[in-house]
CSV table of C-alpha atoms and ligand atoms in Angstrom, one decimal:
chain,number,residue,atom,x,y,z
A,1387,MET,CA,0.0,0.0,0.0
A,1388,LYS,CA,1.2,3.5,-0.9
A,1389,LYS,CA,0.7,6.3,1.5
A,1390,ILE,CA,0.0,9.6,-0.3
A,1391,LEU,CA,-0.3,13.0,1.4
A,1392,ILE,CA,-2.5,15.4,-0.4
A,1393,THR,CA,-2.4,18.9,1.1
A,1394,GLY,CA,-5.2,21.4,0.6
A,1395,GLY,CA,-7.6,18.5,-0.3
A,1396,ALA,CA,-10.6,20.3,1.1
A,1397,GLY,CA,-10.3,23.1,-1.3
A,1398,PHE,CA,-11.5,23.4,-4.9
A,1399,ILE,CA,-8.8,21.6,-7.0
A,1400,GLY,CA,-7.6,19.5,-4.0
A,1401,SER,CA,-11.1,17.9,-3.5
A,1402,HIS,CA,-11.2,16.8,-7.1
A,1403,VAL,CA,-7.7,15.3,-6.8
A,1404,VAL,CA,-8.5,13.5,-3.5
A,1405,ARG,CA,-11.7,12.1,-5.0
A,1406,ARG,CA,-9.9,10.9,-8.1
A,1407,PHE,CA,-7.2,9.2,-6.1
A,1408,VAL,CA,-9.5,7.6,-3.5
A,1409,LYS,CA,-11.7,6.2,-6.2
A,1410,LYS,CA,-9.1,5.1,-8.7
A,1411,TYR,CA,-6.5,3.8,-6.4
A,1412,PRO,CA,-8.2,1.6,-3.7
A,1413,ASP,CA,-4.8,0.2,-2.7
A,1414,TYR,CA,-3.4,3.7,-1.8
A,1415,HIS,CA,-4.0,5.3,1.6
A,1416,ILE,CA,-4.9,8.9,0.9
A,1417,VAL,CA,-4.3,11.4,3.7
A,1418,ASN,CA,-5.9,14.8,3.1
A,1419,LEU,CA,-4.1,17.4,5.2
A,1420,ASP,CA,-5.9,20.7,5.4
A,1421,ASN,CA,-6.5,23.3,8.1
A,1422,LEU,CA,-9.9,24.3,6.7
A,1423,THR,CA,-9.4,28.0,6.0
A,1424,TYR,CA,-12.4,29.9,4.6
A,1425,ALA,CA,-11.6,28.1,1.3
A,1426,GLY,CA,-11.5,24.6,2.8
A,1427,ASN,CA,-14.7,22.7,3.1
A,1428,LEU,CA,-15.2,19.1,4.1
A,1429,ALA,CA,-18.6,19.1,2.3
A,1430,ASN,CA,-16.6,19.0,-0.9
A,1431,LEU,CA,-15.7,15.4,-0.1
A,1432,LYS,CA,-18.9,14.2,1.5
A,1433,ASP,CA,-19.3,11.4,-1.2
A,1434,ILE,CA,-15.9,9.8,-0.3
A,1435,GLU,CA,-15.4,10.6,3.4
A,1436,ASN,CA,-16.2,7.1,4.5
A,1437,GLU,CA,-14.0,5.2,2.0
A,1438,PRO,CA,-11.6,2.9,3.8
A,1439,ASN,CA,-8.6,4.3,1.9
A,1440,TYR,CA,-9.3,7.9,2.9
A,1441,GLU,CA,-8.3,9.8,6.0
A,1442,PHE,CA,-8.6,13.5,6.9
A,1443,VAL,CA,-6.1,15.3,9.1
A,1444,LYS,CA,-6.8,18.9,10.2
A,1445,ALA,CA,-3.4,20.5,10.4
A,1446,ASP,CA,-1.6,23.7,9.4
A,1447,ILE,CA,1.4,23.5,7.1
A,1448,THR,CA,2.9,26.6,8.7
A,1449,ASP,CA,3.5,24.4,11.8
A,1450,GLY,CA,6.9,22.8,11.0
A,1451,GLU,CA,7.1,20.6,14.1
A,1452,LEU,CA,3.7,19.2,13.4
A,1453,MET,CA,4.6,18.4,9.8
A,1454,ASN,CA,7.7,16.5,11.0
A,1455,THR,CA,5.6,14.6,13.5
A,1456,LEU,CA,3.0,13.7,10.8
A,1457,PHE,CA,5.6,12.6,8.3
A,1458,LYS,CA,7.1,10.4,10.9
A,1459,LYS,CA,3.7,8.9,11.9
A,1460,PHE,CA,2.4,8.3,8.4
A,1461,GLN,CA,5.7,7.5,6.5
A,1462,PHE,CA,4.3,9.0,3.3
A,1463,ASP,CA,5.6,7.7,0.0
A,1464,GLY,CA,4.5,10.7,-2.0
A,1465,VAL,CA,3.2,14.2,-1.5
A,1466,ILE,CA,0.9,16.2,-3.7
A,1467,HIS,CA,1.1,19.7,-2.4
A,1468,LEU,CA,-1.9,22.0,-3.2
A,1469,ALA,CA,-2.5,23.8,0.2
A,1470,ALA,CA,-2.2,27.5,-0.4
A,1471,GLU,CA,-3.8,30.9,-0.2
A,1472,SER,CA,-5.0,31.1,-3.7
A,1473,HIS,CA,-6.9,34.3,-4.4
A,1474,VAL,CA,-5.0,37.2,-6.0
A,1475,ASP,CA,-7.3,39.9,-4.6
A,1476,ARG,CA,-6.8,38.7,-1.1
A,1477,SER,CA,-3.0,38.7,-1.7
A,1478,ILE,CA,-3.2,42.4,-2.5
A,1479,SER,CA,-5.1,43.2,0.7
A,1480,ASN,CA,-3.1,40.8,2.9
A,1481,PRO,CA,0.2,39.7,1.5
A,1482,MET,CA,1.7,38.2,4.7
A,1483,GLU,CA,-0.8,35.4,4.9
A,1484,PHE,CA,0.4,34.3,1.4
A,1485,ILE,CA,4.1,34.5,2.5
A,1486,HIS,CA,3.4,32.3,5.6
A,1487,THR,CA,1.2,29.7,3.9
A,1488,ASN,CA,2.7,29.5,0.4
A,1489,ILE,CA,6.4,29.9,1.2
A,1490,ILE,CA,6.9,28.9,4.8
A,1491,GLY,CA,4.3,26.1,4.6
A,1492,THR,CA,6.0,24.7,1.5
A,1493,VAL,CA,9.4,24.8,3.1
A,1494,ASN,CA,8.1,23.0,6.2
A,1495,LEU,CA,6.8,20.2,4.0
A,1496,LEU,CA,10.1,20.0,2.1
A,1497,ASN,CA,12.0,19.9,5.4
A,1498,ALA,CA,9.8,17.2,6.8
A,1499,ALA,CA,10.2,15.1,3.6
A,1500,ARG,CA,14.0,15.6,3.7
A,1501,LEU,CA,14.2,14.7,7.3
A,1502,ILE,CA,12.0,11.7,7.4
A,1503,TRP,CA,12.6,10.1,4.0
A,1504,GLU,CA,15.8,8.1,4.8
A,1505,ASN,CA,16.5,7.5,1.2
A,1506,PHE,CA,14.6,9.0,-1.7
A,1507,GLU,CA,14.0,5.8,-3.6
A,1508,GLY,CA,10.4,5.6,-4.8
A,1509,LYS,CA,9.5,8.9,-3.2
A,1510,ARG,CA,8.1,12.0,-4.9
A,1511,PHE,CA,7.3,15.6,-3.8
A,1512,TYR,CA,4.8,17.1,-6.3
A,1513,GLN,CA,4.4,20.9,-6.2
A,1514,ILE,CA,1.1,22.1,-7.7
A,1515,SER,CA,1.8,25.6,-9.1
A,1516,THR,CA,0.3,28.2,-11.4
A,1517,ASP,CA,0.9,29.9,-14.7
A,1518,GLU,CA,0.8,33.2,-12.9
A,1519,VAL,CA,4.5,32.7,-11.9
A,1520,TYR,CA,5.4,33.5,-15.6
A,1521,GLY,CA,4.0,37.0,-15.3
A,1522,SER,CA,1.8,38.6,-18.0
A,1523,LEU,CA,1.7,38.1,-21.8
A,1524,GLY,CA,1.0,40.7,-24.4
A,1525,ALA,CA,-1.4,40.0,-27.3
A,1526,THR,CA,0.6,37.1,-28.6
A,1527,GLY,CA,2.8,34.2,-27.4
A,1528,PHE,CA,2.6,31.5,-24.8
A,1529,PHE,CA,4.1,30.4,-21.5
A,1530,TYR,CA,6.5,27.5,-22.0
A,1531,GLU,CA,8.2,25.4,-19.4
A,1532,HIS,CA,11.4,27.4,-20.1
A,1533,THR,CA,9.7,30.8,-19.8
A,1534,ALA,CA,11.5,32.8,-17.0
A,1535,TYR,CA,9.5,33.4,-13.9
A,1536,ASP,CA,8.3,37.0,-13.6
A,1537,PRO,CA,5.6,37.0,-10.9
A,1538,ARG,CA,3.7,40.3,-10.4
A,1539,SER,CA,1.2,39.8,-7.5
A,1540,PRO,CA,2.0,38.8,-3.9
A,1541,TYR,CA,0.1,35.6,-4.7
A,1542,SER,CA,2.2,34.7,-7.7
A,1543,ALA,CA,5.4,35.9,-6.1
A,1544,SER,CA,4.7,33.6,-3.1
A,1545,LYS,CA,4.0,30.6,-5.5
A,1546,ALA,CA,7.1,31.4,-7.5
A,1547,SER,CA,9.2,31.5,-4.4
A,1548,ALA,CA,7.8,28.1,-3.3
A,1549,ASP,CA,8.5,26.6,-6.7
A,1550,HIS,CA,12.1,27.9,-6.5
A,1551,LEU,CA,12.5,26.3,-3.1
A,1552,VAL,CA,11.2,23.0,-4.4
A,1553,GLY,CA,13.8,23.3,-7.3
A,1554,ALA,CA,16.5,24.2,-4.8
A,1555,TYR,CA,15.8,21.1,-2.6
A,1556,TYR,CA,16.0,19.0,-5.7
A,1557,HIS,CA,19.3,20.4,-6.9
A,1558,THR,CA,20.9,20.8,-3.4
A,1559,PHE,CA,19.6,17.8,-1.5
A,1560,GLY,CA,18.4,15.5,-4.3
A,1561,LEU,CA,14.8,15.6,-3.0
A,1562,PRO,CA,12.9,14.0,-5.8
A,1563,SER,CA,10.4,16.6,-6.9
A,1564,VAL,CA,8.2,17.5,-9.9
A,1565,ILE,CA,6.3,20.8,-10.5
A,1566,SER,CA,3.3,21.6,-12.7
A,1567,ASN,CA,2.1,25.1,-13.6
A,1568,CYS,CA,-1.6,25.2,-14.6
A,1569,SER,CA,-3.9,27.9,-16.0
A,1570,ASN,CA,-7.3,29.0,-14.6
A,1571,ASN,CA,-9.5,26.1,-13.4
A,1572,TYR,CA,-13.3,26.1,-13.4
A,1573,GLY,CA,-15.9,23.6,-12.3
A,1574,SER,CA,-17.7,22.4,-9.2
A,1575,PHE,CA,-16.8,23.3,-5.6
A,1576,GLN,CA,-14.9,26.5,-6.5
A,1577,PHE,CA,-15.2,29.2,-3.8
A,1578,PRO,CA,-17.3,32.1,-5.1
A,1579,GLU,CA,-14.6,34.7,-4.7
A,1580,LYS,CA,-13.3,33.5,-8.1
A,1581,LEU,CA,-14.8,34.9,-11.3
A,1582,ILE,CA,-17.0,32.1,-12.6
A,1583,PRO,CA,-18.9,31.0,-9.5
A,1584,LEU,CA,-19.1,34.6,-8.4
A,1585,VAL,CA,-20.8,35.6,-11.6
A,1586,ILE,CA,-23.2,32.6,-11.6
A,1587,ASN,CA,-24.2,33.4,-8.0
A,1588,ASN,CA,-24.6,37.1,-8.6
A,1589,ILE,CA,-26.8,36.6,-11.7
A,1590,LYS,CA,-28.9,34.1,-9.8
A,1591,TYR,CA,-29.7,36.8,-7.1
A,1592,SER,CA,-29.8,39.6,-9.7
A,1593,LYS,CA,-26.8,41.3,-8.2
A,1594,GLN,CA,-24.4,43.4,-10.2
A,1595,ILE,CA,-21.6,41.5,-12.0
A,1596,PRO,CA,-18.3,43.3,-11.1
A,1597,VAL,CA,-16.0,43.4,-14.2
A,1598,TYR,CA,-12.5,44.7,-13.4
A,1599,GLY,CA,-11.3,47.5,-15.7
A,1600,LYS,CA,-12.7,47.0,-19.2
A,1601,GLY,CA,-13.0,43.3,-19.0
A,1602,GLU,CA,-10.2,42.9,-21.6
A,1603,ASN,CA,-7.9,40.7,-19.6
A,1604,ILE,CA,-7.5,37.2,-21.0
A,1605,ARG,CA,-7.4,33.9,-19.1
A,1606,ASP,CA,-6.9,30.3,-20.4
A,1607,TRP,CA,-9.6,28.2,-18.8
A,1608,LEU,CA,-9.4,24.5,-18.0
A,1609,PHE,CA,-12.0,22.1,-16.5
A,1610,VAL,CA,-10.9,21.2,-13.0
A,1611,GLU,CA,-11.3,17.4,-13.6
A,1612,ASP,CA,-8.9,17.7,-16.6
A,1613,HIS,CA,-6.4,19.3,-14.2
A,1614,ALA,CA,-6.9,16.4,-11.7
A,1615,ALA,CA,-6.3,13.9,-14.6
A,1616,ALA,CA,-3.1,15.8,-15.5
A,1617,ILE,CA,-1.9,15.7,-11.9
A,1618,ASP,CA,-2.6,11.9,-11.7
A,1619,LEU,CA,-0.4,11.4,-14.8
A,1620,ILE,CA,2.4,13.7,-13.7
A,1621,PHE,CA,2.5,12.2,-10.2
A,1622,HIS,CA,2.8,8.7,-11.7
A,1623,LYS,CA,4.8,9.2,-14.9
A,1624,GLY,CA,6.4,12.7,-14.8
A,1625,ILE,CA,10.2,12.9,-14.8
A,1626,THR,CA,11.8,13.9,-11.5
A,1627,GLY,CA,13.3,17.4,-11.6
A,1628,GLU,CA,11.0,18.5,-14.5
A,1629,THR,CA,8.2,21.0,-14.9
A,1630,TYR,CA,5.0,20.5,-16.9
A,1631,ASN,CA,2.7,23.2,-18.1
A,1632,ILE,CA,-1.0,22.4,-18.1
A,1633,GLY,CA,-3.6,24.5,-19.9
A,1634,GLY,CA,-6.7,24.4,-22.0
A,1635,HIS,CA,-5.6,26.2,-25.1
A,1636,ASN,CA,-8.8,28.0,-24.4
A,1637,GLU,CA,-8.4,31.8,-24.1
A,1638,TRP,CA,-11.3,34.0,-23.2
A,1639,LYS,CA,-11.5,37.8,-22.7
A,1640,ASN,CA,-13.2,38.2,-19.3
A,1641,ILE,CA,-16.1,40.2,-20.8
A,1642,ASP,CA,-16.7,37.6,-23.5
A,1643,LEU,CA,-16.8,34.8,-20.9
A,1644,ILE,CA,-19.1,36.8,-18.7
A,1645,LYS,CA,-21.5,37.5,-21.6
A,1646,LEU,CA,-21.5,33.8,-22.4
A,1647,LEU,CA,-22.3,33.0,-18.8
A,1648,CYS,CA,-25.1,35.6,-19.0
A,1649,LYS,CA,-26.7,33.8,-22.0
A,1650,ILE,CA,-26.5,30.4,-20.3
A,1651,MET,CA,-28.0,31.8,-17.1
A,1652,ASP,CA,-30.9,33.5,-19.0
A,1653,ARG,CA,-31.7,30.2,-20.6
A,1654,LYS,CA,-31.4,28.1,-17.5
A,1655,LEU,CA,-33.4,30.5,-15.3
A,1656,GLU,CA,-35.9,31.1,-18.1
A,1657,ARG,CA,-35.4,34.8,-18.0
A,1658,THR,CA,-35.8,37.0,-21.1
A,1659,ALA,CA,-32.7,37.0,-23.3
A,1660,GLY,CA,-30.5,40.0,-22.3
A,1661,THR,CA,-31.7,40.2,-18.6
A,1662,SER,CA,-28.4,39.1,-17.1
A,1663,GLU,CA,-26.2,41.3,-19.3
A,1664,LYS,CA,-27.9,44.3,-17.8
A,1665,LEU,CA,-26.2,43.4,-14.5
A,1666,ILE,CA,-22.7,43.9,-15.9
A,1667,SER,CA,-20.9,46.7,-14.0
A,1668,PHE,CA,-17.4,47.9,-14.8
A,1669,VAL,CA,-15.5,48.5,-11.6
A,1670,LYS,CA,-12.1,49.7,-10.5
A,1671,ASP,CA,-9.4,47.4,-12.0
A,1672,ARG,CA,-7.4,45.0,-9.9
A,1673,ALA,CA,-4.0,46.5,-8.9
A,1674,GLY,CA,-1.2,45.2,-11.2
A,1675,HIS,CA,-3.8,43.2,-13.2
A,1676,ASP,CA,-2.0,40.7,-15.5
A,1677,LEU,CA,-3.3,41.2,-19.0
A,1678,ARG,CA,-3.1,37.7,-20.5
A,1679,TYR,CA,-2.2,34.2,-19.6
A,1680,ALA,CA,-1.8,31.4,-22.2
A,1681,ILE,CA,-0.2,28.1,-21.7
A,1682,ASP,CA,1.6,25.9,-24.2
A,1683,SER,CA,0.9,22.4,-23.0
A,1684,HIS,CA,2.6,20.4,-25.8
A,1685,LYS,CA,5.1,18.9,-23.4
A,1686,ILE,CA,2.5,17.1,-21.3
A,1687,GLN,CA,0.5,16.2,-24.4
A,1688,ASN,CA,3.4,14.7,-26.2
A,1689,ALA,CA,5.3,13.1,-23.2
A,1690,LEU,CA,2.3,11.8,-21.2
A,1691,GLY,CA,-0.6,11.7,-23.6
A,1692,TRP,CA,-2.7,14.2,-21.7
A,1693,LYS,CA,-5.3,16.4,-23.3
A,1694,PRO,CA,-8.4,18.3,-22.1
A,1695,SER,CA,-11.5,16.1,-22.3
A,1696,LEU,CA,-14.2,18.7,-22.5
A,1697,LYS,CA,-15.0,21.6,-24.8
A,1698,PHE,CA,-15.3,24.8,-22.9
A,1699,GLU,CA,-19.0,25.5,-23.7
A,1700,GLU,CA,-19.8,22.0,-22.6
A,1701,GLY,CA,-17.8,22.4,-19.3
A,1702,LEU,CA,-19.3,25.7,-18.6
A,1703,GLU,CA,-22.8,24.4,-19.1
A,1704,LYS,CA,-22.1,21.5,-16.7
A,1705,THR,CA,-20.6,24.0,-14.2
A,1706,VAL,CA,-23.6,26.3,-14.3
A,1707,GLU,CA,-25.9,23.4,-13.8
A,1708,TRP,CA,-23.9,22.2,-10.8
A,1709,TYR,CA,-24.0,25.5,-9.0
A,1710,LEU,CA,-27.7,25.9,-9.7
A,1711,THR,CA,-28.5,22.4,-8.3
A,1712,HIS,CA,-26.2,22.8,-5.3
A,1713,GLU,CA,-27.9,25.7,-3.6
A,1714,ALA,CA,-27.2,24.4,-0.1
A,1715,TRP,CA,-23.5,24.2,-0.8
A,1716,MET,CA,-23.5,27.8,-2.2
A,1717,ASN,CA,-25.6,29.1,0.7
A,1718,ASP,CA,-23.3,27.5,3.2
A,1719,VAL,CA,-20.1,29.0,1.8
A,1720,THR,CA,-21.6,32.5,1.3
A,1721,THR,CA,-22.8,32.8,4.9
A,1722,GLY,CA,-20.5,34.1,7.7
A,1723,ASP,CA,-17.4,36.0,6.6
A,1724,TYR,CA,-18.2,35.9,2.9
A,1725,GLN,CA,-20.5,38.9,3.0
A,1726,LYS,CA,-17.9,40.9,4.9
A,1727,TYR,CA,-15.3,40.0,2.3
A,1728,TYR,CA,-17.6,40.8,-0.5
A,1729,ASP,CA,-18.6,44.2,0.8
A,1730,LYS,CA,-15.0,45.1,1.5
A,1731,GLN,CA,-13.9,44.0,-2.0
A,1732,TYR,CA,-16.8,45.4,-4.1
A,1733,GLY,CA,-18.6,47.9,-1.8
A,1734,LYS,CA,-22.2,47.4,-1.1
A,1735,ARG,CA,-24.0,47.1,-4.4
B,691,NAD,P1,-8.4,26.8,-2.7
B,691,NAD,O1,-8.2,28.2,-2.1
B,691,NAD,O2,-9.8,26.4,-3.2
B,691,NAD,O3,-8.0,25.7,-1.7
B,691,NAD,C1,-6.8,25.8,-0.9
B,691,NAD,C2,-6.9,24.8,0.3
B,691,NAD,O4,-5.7,24.9,1.0
B,691,NAD,C3,-8.1,25.0,1.2
B,691,NAD,O5,-8.7,23.8,1.5
B,691,NAD,C4,-7.4,25.5,2.5
B,691,NAD,O6,-8.1,25.2,3.7
B,691,NAD,C5,-6.1,24.9,2.4
B,691,NAD,N1,-5.1,25.6,3.2
B,691,NAD,C6,-4.8,26.9,3.1
B,691,NAD,N2,-3.9,27.3,4.0
B,691,NAD,C7,-3.5,26.1,4.6
B,691,NAD,C8,-2.6,25.8,5.6
B,691,NAD,N3,-1.8,26.8,6.2
B,691,NAD,N4,-2.5,24.5,6.1
B,691,NAD,C9,-3.2,23.6,5.5
B,691,NAD,N5,-4.1,23.8,4.6
B,691,NAD,C10,-4.3,25.1,4.1
B,691,NAD,O7,-7.3,26.7,-3.8
B,691,NAD,P2,-7.4,26.0,-5.3
B,691,NAD,O8,-8.0,27.0,-6.2
B,691,NAD,O9,-8.0,24.7,-5.1
B,691,NAD,O10,-5.9,25.8,-5.6
B,691,NAD,C11,-5.2,24.7,-5.1
B,691,NAD,C12,-3.7,24.8,-5.5
B,691,NAD,O11,-3.6,24.9,-7.0
B,691,NAD,C13,-3.0,26.1,-5.0
B,691,NAD,O12,-1.7,25.7,-4.7
B,691,NAD,C14,-3.0,27.0,-6.2
B,691,NAD,O13,-1.9,27.9,-6.2
B,691,NAD,C15,-2.9,26.0,-7.4
B,691,NAD,N6,-3.5,26.5,-8.6
B,691,NAD,C16,-4.8,26.9,-8.7
B,691,NAD,C17,-5.4,27.3,-9.9
B,691,NAD,C18,-6.9,27.7,-10.0
B,691,NAD,O14,-7.3,28.1,-11.1
B,691,NAD,N7,-7.6,27.8,-8.9
B,691,NAD,C19,-4.7,27.2,-11.1
B,691,NAD,C20,-3.3,26.7,-11.0
B,691,NAD,C21,-2.8,26.3,-9.8
B,692,DAU,O1,-4.0,31.3,-13.7
B,692,DAU,C1,-4.1,30.5,-12.6
B,692,DAU,C2,-4.7,31.2,-11.4
B,692,DAU,O2,-6.1,31.5,-11.7
B,692,DAU,C3,-4.6,30.5,-10.1
B,692,DAU,O3,-3.2,30.4,-9.8
B,692,DAU,C4,-5.3,31.3,-9.0
B,692,DAU,O4,-5.2,30.6,-7.8
B,692,DAU,C5,-6.7,31.5,-9.4
B,692,DAU,O5,-7.4,32.3,-8.4
B,692,DAU,C6,-6.8,32.2,-10.8
B,692,DAU,O6,-6.4,33.5,-10.7
B,692,DAU,P1,-7.2,34.7,-11.4
B,692,DAU,O7,-6.8,36.0,-10.7
B,692,DAU,O8,-6.9,34.7,-12.9
B,692,DAU,O9,-8.7,34.3,-11.2
B,692,DAU,P2,-10.0,35.1,-10.7
B,692,DAU,O10,-11.1,34.2,-10.8
B,692,DAU,O11,-9.8,35.9,-9.5
B,692,DAU,O12,-10.1,36.2,-11.9
B,692,DAU,C7,-10.2,35.8,-13.3
B,692,DAU,C8,-10.2,37.1,-14.1
B,692,DAU,O13,-11.5,37.8,-13.9
B,692,DAU,C9,-9.1,38.1,-13.8
B,692,DAU,O14,-8.7,38.7,-15.0
B,692,DAU,C10,-9.8,39.1,-12.8
B,692,DAU,C11,-11.2,39.1,-13.3
B,692,DAU,N1,-12.2,39.4,-12.3
B,692,DAU,C12,-12.2,38.6,-11.2
B,692,DAU,C13,-13.2,38.8,-10.2
B,692,DAU,C14,-13.2,38.0,-8.9
B,692,DAU,C15,-13.2,40.3,-12.5
B,692,DAU,O15,-13.2,41.0,-13.6
B,692,DAU,N2,-14.1,40.5,-11.6
B,692,DAU,C16,-14.2,39.8,-10.4
B,692,DAU,O16,-15.1,40.0,-9.5
């Protein structure tokens, strides 16, 4: 039996990765380590919580001693590290939390692995990272695995720093690691501070849709289950010391994506065509807002045979349907501190 540590498994992407591994690998013991911040939610894993090969541990990766103790106790064979502060806007209002969790937290895990793994045979430390470490593109071009890091927000700088530390532990100590850098994910269980679930929820309640700047920024969207499939492949077949870019070859200007969502929502909610678009409200731009991200994912496609499974329109339709049919989940995550966050970020609208 393999013991696999997945950090941040109660979050958006982590919950999809945990579910995939628990279901697909009954002979693995999957330990989901998460300290359940505002973004972590055990309801995301309700369907697999009683599986015999699944275990949840509530713990904070910024506690180095605790990480050493847990590594000693469980004797993990592999680590898939997703735990992070993940929202760019929050990193602008509170950078220190990102420094602690994303940098110190990652180093604590690297130190624990280095300390406890007596030899590195058969071991793997997999760092889940983002395309935002590469900075911002102009109208053309792509991010490649060899593109130099040029992070521009406290979030992306903290992720870049963590990636460099993973690379440093590989080169200096031989700690067997692999890194992937993925583009924007969408799908079920995403916290509605992120664009797509926020827009769906606002339209549902006829609240204004906040579009930063002119809505001309471009993101490359990927269905979250396709990201989980890529993570599975890289964890098992990726080459130690290498980096893999993951993306959907699916660029959308924010305003075009929002208009598409408006159309889908009008149809699903049986509202007159054009109703939702009237909610669009152009607001103050995000500070340092990166213009465009676009991933070249030929390496993972050619080397590991991965490709996105869903067309975007199909995935978006599925996603809208999921949020509309999971009202209790949405109500649950938008009570408490969410409203406070929302009012601070957008003002009362
Ligand atoms: P998320 O915010 O939904 O989930 C993060 C999880 O980490 C939560 O469950 C949270 O409770 C946990 N966590 C935070 N701080 C912790 C700590 N100190 N100790 C233990 N657990 C902690 O994030 P997400 O969108 O699922 O992203 C997961 C990872 O994937 C992150 O590393 C992110 O940088 C990366 N990533 C995200 C995207 C995206 O589009 N969302 C794209 C590429 C890469
Ligand atoms: O590219 C990968 C990254 O994608 C991940 O590393 C991050 O963890 C993840 O949060 C995401 O970052 P973005 O900043 O691109 O995602 P977000 O959903 O916050 O914003 C998407 C775009 O929409 C961005 O250009 C900002 C814009 N936006 C966002 C919000 C929340 C708006 O116009 N209005 C909004 O209210």
